mmCIF file of C-alpha atoms in Angstrom:
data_model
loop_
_atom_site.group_PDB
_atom_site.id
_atom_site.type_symbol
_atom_site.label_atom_id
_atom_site.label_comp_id
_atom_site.label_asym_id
_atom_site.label_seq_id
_atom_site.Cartn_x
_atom_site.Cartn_y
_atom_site.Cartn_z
ATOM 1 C CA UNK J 21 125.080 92.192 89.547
ATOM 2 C CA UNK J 22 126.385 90.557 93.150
ATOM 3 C CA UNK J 23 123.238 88.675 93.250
ATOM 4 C CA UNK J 24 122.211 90.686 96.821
ATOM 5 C CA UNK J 25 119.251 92.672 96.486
ATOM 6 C CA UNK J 26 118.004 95.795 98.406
ATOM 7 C CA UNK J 27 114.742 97.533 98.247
ATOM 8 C CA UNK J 28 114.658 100.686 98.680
ATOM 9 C CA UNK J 29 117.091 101.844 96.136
ATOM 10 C CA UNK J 30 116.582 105.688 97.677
ATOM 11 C CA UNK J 31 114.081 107.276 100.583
ATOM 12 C CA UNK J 32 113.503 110.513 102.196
ATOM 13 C CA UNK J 33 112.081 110.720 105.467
ATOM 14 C CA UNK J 34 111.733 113.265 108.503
ATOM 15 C CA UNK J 35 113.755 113.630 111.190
ATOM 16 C CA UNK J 36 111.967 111.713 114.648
ATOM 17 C CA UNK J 37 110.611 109.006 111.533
ATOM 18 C CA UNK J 38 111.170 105.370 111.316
ATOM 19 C CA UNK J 39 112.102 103.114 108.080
ATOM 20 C CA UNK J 40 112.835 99.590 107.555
ATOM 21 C CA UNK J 41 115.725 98.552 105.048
ATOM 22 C CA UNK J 42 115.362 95.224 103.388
ATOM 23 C CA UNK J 43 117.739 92.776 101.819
ATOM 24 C CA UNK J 44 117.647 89.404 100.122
ATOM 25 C CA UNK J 45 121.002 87.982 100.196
ATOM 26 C CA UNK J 46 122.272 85.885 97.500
ATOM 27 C CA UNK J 47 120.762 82.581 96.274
ATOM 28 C CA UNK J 48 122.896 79.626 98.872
ATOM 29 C CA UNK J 49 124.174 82.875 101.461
ATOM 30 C CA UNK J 50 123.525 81.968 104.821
ATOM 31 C CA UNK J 51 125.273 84.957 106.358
ATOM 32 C CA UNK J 52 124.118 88.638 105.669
ATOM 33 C CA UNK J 53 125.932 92.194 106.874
ATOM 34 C CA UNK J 54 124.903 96.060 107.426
ATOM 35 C CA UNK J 55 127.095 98.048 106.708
ATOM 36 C CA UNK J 56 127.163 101.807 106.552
ATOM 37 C CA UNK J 57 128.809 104.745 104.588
ATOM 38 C CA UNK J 58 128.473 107.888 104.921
ATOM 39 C CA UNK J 59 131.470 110.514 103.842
ATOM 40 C CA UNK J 60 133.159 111.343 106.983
ATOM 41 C CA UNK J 61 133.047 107.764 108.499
ATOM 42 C CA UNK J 62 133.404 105.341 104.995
ATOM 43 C CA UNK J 63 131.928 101.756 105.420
ATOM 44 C CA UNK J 64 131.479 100.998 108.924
ATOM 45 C CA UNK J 65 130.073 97.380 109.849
ATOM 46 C CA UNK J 66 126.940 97.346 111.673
ATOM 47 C CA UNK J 67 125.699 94.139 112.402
ATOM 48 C CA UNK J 68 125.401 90.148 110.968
ATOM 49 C CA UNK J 69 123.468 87.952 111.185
ATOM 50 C CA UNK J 70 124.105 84.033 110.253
ATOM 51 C CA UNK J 71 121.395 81.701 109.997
ATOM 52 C CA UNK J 72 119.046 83.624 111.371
ATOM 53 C CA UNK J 73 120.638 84.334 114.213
ATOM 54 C CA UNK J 74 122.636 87.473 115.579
ATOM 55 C CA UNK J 75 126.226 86.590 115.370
ATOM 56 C CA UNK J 76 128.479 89.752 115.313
ATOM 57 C CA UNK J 77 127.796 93.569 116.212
ATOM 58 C CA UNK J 78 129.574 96.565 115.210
ATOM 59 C CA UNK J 79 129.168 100.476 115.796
ATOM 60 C CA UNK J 80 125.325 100.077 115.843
ATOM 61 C CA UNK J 81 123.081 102.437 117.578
ATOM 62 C CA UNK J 82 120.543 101.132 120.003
ATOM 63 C CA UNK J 83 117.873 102.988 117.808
ATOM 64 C CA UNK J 84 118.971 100.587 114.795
ATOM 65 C CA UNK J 85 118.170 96.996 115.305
ATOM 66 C CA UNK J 86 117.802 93.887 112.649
ATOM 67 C CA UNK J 87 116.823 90.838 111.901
ATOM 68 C CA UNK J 88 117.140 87.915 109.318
ATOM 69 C CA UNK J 89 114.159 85.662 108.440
ATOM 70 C CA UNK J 90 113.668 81.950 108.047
ATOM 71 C CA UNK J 91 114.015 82.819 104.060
ATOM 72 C CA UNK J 92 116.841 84.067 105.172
ATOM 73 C CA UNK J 93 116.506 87.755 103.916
ATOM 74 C CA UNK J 94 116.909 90.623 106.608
ATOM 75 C CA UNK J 95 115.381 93.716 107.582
ATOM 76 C CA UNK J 96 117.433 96.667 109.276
ATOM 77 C CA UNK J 97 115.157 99.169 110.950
ATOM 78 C CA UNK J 98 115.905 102.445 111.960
ATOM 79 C CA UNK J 99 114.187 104.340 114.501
ATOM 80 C CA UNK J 100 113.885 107.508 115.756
ATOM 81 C CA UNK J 101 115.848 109.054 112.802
ATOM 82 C CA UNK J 102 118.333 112.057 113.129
ATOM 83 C CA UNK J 103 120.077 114.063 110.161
ATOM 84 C CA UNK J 104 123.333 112.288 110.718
ATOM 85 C CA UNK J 105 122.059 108.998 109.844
ATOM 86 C CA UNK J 106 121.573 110.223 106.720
ATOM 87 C CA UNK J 107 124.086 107.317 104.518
ATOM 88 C CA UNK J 108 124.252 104.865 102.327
ATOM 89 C CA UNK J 109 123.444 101.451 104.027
ATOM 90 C CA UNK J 110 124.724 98.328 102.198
ATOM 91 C CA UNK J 111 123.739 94.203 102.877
ATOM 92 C CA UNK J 112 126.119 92.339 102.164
ATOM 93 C CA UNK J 113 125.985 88.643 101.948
ATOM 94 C CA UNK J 114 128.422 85.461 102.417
ATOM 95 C CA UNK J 115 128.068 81.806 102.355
ATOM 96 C CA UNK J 116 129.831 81.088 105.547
ATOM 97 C CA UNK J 117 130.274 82.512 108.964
ATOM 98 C CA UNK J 118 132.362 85.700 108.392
ATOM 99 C CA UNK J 119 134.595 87.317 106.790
ATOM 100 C CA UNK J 120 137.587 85.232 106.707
ATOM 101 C CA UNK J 121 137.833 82.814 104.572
ATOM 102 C CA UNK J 122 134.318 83.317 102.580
ATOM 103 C CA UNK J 123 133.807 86.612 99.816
ATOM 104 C CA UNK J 124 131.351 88.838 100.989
ATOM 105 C CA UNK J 125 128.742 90.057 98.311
ATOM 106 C CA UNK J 126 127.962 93.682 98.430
ATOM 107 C CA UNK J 127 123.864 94.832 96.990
ATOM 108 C CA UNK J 128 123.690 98.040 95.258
ATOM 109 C CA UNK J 129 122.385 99.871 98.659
ATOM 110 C CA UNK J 130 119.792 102.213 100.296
ATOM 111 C CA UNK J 131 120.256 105.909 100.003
ATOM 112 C CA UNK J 132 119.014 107.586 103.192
ATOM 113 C CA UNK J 133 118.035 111.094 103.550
ATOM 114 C CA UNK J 134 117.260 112.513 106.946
ATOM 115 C CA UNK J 135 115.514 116.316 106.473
ATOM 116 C CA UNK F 146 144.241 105.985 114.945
ATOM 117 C CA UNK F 147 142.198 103.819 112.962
ATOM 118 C CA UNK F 148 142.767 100.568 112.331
ATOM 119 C CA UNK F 149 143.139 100.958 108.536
ATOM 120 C CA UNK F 150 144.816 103.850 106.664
ATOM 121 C CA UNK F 151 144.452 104.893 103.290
ATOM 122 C CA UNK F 152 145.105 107.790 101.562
ATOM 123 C CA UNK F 153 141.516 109.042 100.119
ATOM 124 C CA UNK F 154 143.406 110.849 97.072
ATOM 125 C CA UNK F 155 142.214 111.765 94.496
ATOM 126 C CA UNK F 156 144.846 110.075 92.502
ATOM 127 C CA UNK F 157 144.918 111.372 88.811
ATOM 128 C CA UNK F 158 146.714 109.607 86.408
ATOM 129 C CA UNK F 159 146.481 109.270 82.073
ATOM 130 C CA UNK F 160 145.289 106.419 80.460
ATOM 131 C CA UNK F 161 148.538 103.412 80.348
ATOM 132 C CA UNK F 162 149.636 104.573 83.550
ATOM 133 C CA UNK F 163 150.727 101.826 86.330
ATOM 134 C CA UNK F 164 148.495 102.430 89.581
ATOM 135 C CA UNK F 165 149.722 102.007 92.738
ATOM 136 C CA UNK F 166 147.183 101.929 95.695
ATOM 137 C CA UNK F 167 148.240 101.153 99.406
ATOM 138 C CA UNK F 168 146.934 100.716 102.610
ATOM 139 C CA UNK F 169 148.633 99.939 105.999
ATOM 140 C CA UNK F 170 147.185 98.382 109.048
ATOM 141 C CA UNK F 171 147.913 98.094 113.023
ATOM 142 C CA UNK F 172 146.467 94.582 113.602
ATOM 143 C CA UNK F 173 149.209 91.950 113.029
ATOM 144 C CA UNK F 174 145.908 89.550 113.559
ATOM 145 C CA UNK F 175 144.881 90.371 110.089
ATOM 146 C CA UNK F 176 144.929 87.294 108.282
ATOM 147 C CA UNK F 177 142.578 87.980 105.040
ATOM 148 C CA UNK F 178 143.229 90.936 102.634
ATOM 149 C CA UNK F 179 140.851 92.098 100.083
ATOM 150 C CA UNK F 180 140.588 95.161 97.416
ATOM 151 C CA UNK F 181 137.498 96.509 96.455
ATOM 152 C CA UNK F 182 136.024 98.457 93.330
ATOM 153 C CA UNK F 183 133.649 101.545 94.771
ATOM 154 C CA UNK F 184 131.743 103.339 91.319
ATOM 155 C CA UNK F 185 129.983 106.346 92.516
ATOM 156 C CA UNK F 186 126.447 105.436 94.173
ATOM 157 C CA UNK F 187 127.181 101.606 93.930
ATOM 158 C CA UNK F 188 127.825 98.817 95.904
ATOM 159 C CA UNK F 189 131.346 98.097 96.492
ATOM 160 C CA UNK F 190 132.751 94.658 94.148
ATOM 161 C CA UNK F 191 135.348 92.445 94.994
ATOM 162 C CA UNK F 192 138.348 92.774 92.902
ATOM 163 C CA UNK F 193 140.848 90.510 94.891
ATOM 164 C CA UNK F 194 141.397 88.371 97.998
ATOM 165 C CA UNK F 195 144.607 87.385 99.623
ATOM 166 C CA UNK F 196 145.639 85.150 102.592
ATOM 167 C CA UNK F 197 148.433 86.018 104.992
ATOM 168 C CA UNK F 198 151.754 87.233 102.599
ATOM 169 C CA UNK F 199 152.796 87.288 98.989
ATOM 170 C CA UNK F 200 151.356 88.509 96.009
ATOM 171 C CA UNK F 201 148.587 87.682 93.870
ATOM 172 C CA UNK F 202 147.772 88.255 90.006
ATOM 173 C CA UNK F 203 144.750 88.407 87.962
ATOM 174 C CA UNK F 204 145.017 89.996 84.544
ATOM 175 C CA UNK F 205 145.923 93.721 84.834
ATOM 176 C CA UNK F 206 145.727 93.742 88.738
ATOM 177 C CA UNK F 207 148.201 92.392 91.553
ATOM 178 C CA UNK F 208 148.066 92.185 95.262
ATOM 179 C CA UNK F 209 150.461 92.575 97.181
ATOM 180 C CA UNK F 210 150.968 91.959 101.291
ATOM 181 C CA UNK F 211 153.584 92.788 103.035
ATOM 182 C CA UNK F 212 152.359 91.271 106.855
ATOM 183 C CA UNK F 213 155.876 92.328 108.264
ATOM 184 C CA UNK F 214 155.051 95.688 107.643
ATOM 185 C CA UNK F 215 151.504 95.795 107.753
ATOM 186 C CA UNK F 216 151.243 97.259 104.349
ATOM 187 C CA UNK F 217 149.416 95.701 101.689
ATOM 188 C CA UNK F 218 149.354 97.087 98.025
ATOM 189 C CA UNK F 219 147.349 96.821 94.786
ATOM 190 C CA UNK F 220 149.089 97.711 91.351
ATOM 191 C CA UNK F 221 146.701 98.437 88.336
ATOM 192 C CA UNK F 222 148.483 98.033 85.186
ATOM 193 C CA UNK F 223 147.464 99.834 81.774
ATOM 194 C CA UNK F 224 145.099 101.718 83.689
ATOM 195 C CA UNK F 225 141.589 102.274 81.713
ATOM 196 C CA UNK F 226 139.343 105.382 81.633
ATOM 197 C CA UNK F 227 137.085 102.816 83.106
ATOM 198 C CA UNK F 228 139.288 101.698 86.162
ATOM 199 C CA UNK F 229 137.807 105.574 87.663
ATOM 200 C CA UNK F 230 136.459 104.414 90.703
ATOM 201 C CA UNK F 231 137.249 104.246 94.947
ATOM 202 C CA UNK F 232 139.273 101.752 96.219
ATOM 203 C CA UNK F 233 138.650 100.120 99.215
ATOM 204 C CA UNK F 234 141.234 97.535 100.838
ATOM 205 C CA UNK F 235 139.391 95.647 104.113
ATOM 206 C CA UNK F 236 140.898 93.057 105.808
ATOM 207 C CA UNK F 237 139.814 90.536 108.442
ATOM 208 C CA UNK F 238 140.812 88.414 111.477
ATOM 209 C CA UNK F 239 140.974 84.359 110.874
ATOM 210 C CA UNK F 240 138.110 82.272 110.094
ATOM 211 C CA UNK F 241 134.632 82.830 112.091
ATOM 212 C CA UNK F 242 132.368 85.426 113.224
ATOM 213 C CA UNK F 243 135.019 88.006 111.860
ATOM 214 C CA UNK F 244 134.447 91.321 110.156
ATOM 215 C CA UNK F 245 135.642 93.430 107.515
ATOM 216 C CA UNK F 246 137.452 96.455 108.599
ATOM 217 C CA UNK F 247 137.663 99.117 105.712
ATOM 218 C CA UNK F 248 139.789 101.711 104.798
ATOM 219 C CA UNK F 249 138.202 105.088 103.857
ATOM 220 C CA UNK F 250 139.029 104.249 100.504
ATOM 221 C CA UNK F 251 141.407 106.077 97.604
ATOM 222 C CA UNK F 252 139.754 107.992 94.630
ATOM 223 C CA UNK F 253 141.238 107.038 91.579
ATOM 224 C CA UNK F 254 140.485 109.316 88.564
ATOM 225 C CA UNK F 255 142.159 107.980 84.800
ATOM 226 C CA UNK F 256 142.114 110.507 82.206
ATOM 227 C CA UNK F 257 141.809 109.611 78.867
#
């Protein structure tokens, strides 16, 4: 168990639908990541957020966005859904600002189906 | 080209069997080198971290970077049944808002 927590563990949802991914990081972690993985693509970083604040951006869509909360856990929304988002979306967390230096925490995941 | 390459396999070996797994890169700015564990359907787990060059060891696994020729490796020795899994490498510029770029990861299947 990293210790990074995400709720849902699996969802279904329409195409044209909305749904909001959530992640407590671990216990001390100020930064937290999106990543996501689907099979043609593998893990492909989508956005961080350190602090509460946006800090690094990836190959994000404009109709994903995030943010991270004064209790510092983070909520990745996705809007407007088509069948290729249909992934696996990880948090991730890390104590310090990024990646070097600092071991990144991977949470079990949300399973997203698009139909 | 991508800025990672790995060979997704699968890579079928027997039980006892030394692993090899590799990855090579195009960014001389990498600076951090990790390996990652992948079981199917979970989150991926750090197995080891490496800064700049050399080799590291912890129990049955090594790293190994080889920044001269962007190519970093990670050896598995007396490979288990249970070391079935995907591995990732990802590496990562120097210290700050830097992230992890991932290879596609290789599938590593040990047969009993």
């Amino acid at each position: 168990d990293s210790g990074v927590t995400q709720t849902p563990k699996h969802l279904i949802t329409a195409t044209g639908q909305r749904v909001t991914l959530r992640c407590s990081p671990r216990s001390g972690d100020l930064s937290v990541y999106w990543y996501q993985q689907s099979l043609d693509q593998g893990l492909q970083f989508l956005i961080q957020y350190y602090n509460g604040e946006e800090r690094a951006k990836g190959n994000i869509l404009e109709r994903f966005s995030a943010q991270q909360f004064p209790d510092l856990h983070s909520e990745l929304n996705l809007s407007s859904l088509e069948l290729g988002d249909s992934a696996l979306y990880f948090c991730a967390s890390s104590r310090g600002q990024g990646a070097g230096g600092n071991t990144i925490y991977f949470g079990e995941g949300s399973w997203l189906t698009v139909v | 080209q991508k800025e990672v390459e790995q060979d997704p396999g699968p890579l079928s070996v027997p039980e006892g069997a030394i692993v090899s797994l590799n990855c090579t890169y195009s960014n001389s700015a990498f600076q951090y080198f990790m390996w990652y564990r992948q079981y199917s359907r979970k989150g991926p787990e750090l197995l080891m971290y490496t800064y700049s060059s050399g080799n590291k060891e912890d129990g049955r696994f090594t790293a190994q970077v080889d920044k001269s020729s962007k190519y970093i490796s990670l050896f598995i020795r007396d490979s288990q049944p249970s070391d079935s899994a995907t591995y990732l490498c990802a590496m990562s510029l120097d210290t700050g808002f830097q992230k992890l770029v991932f290879g596609t990861g290789t599938r590593l299947l040990v047969s009993p």
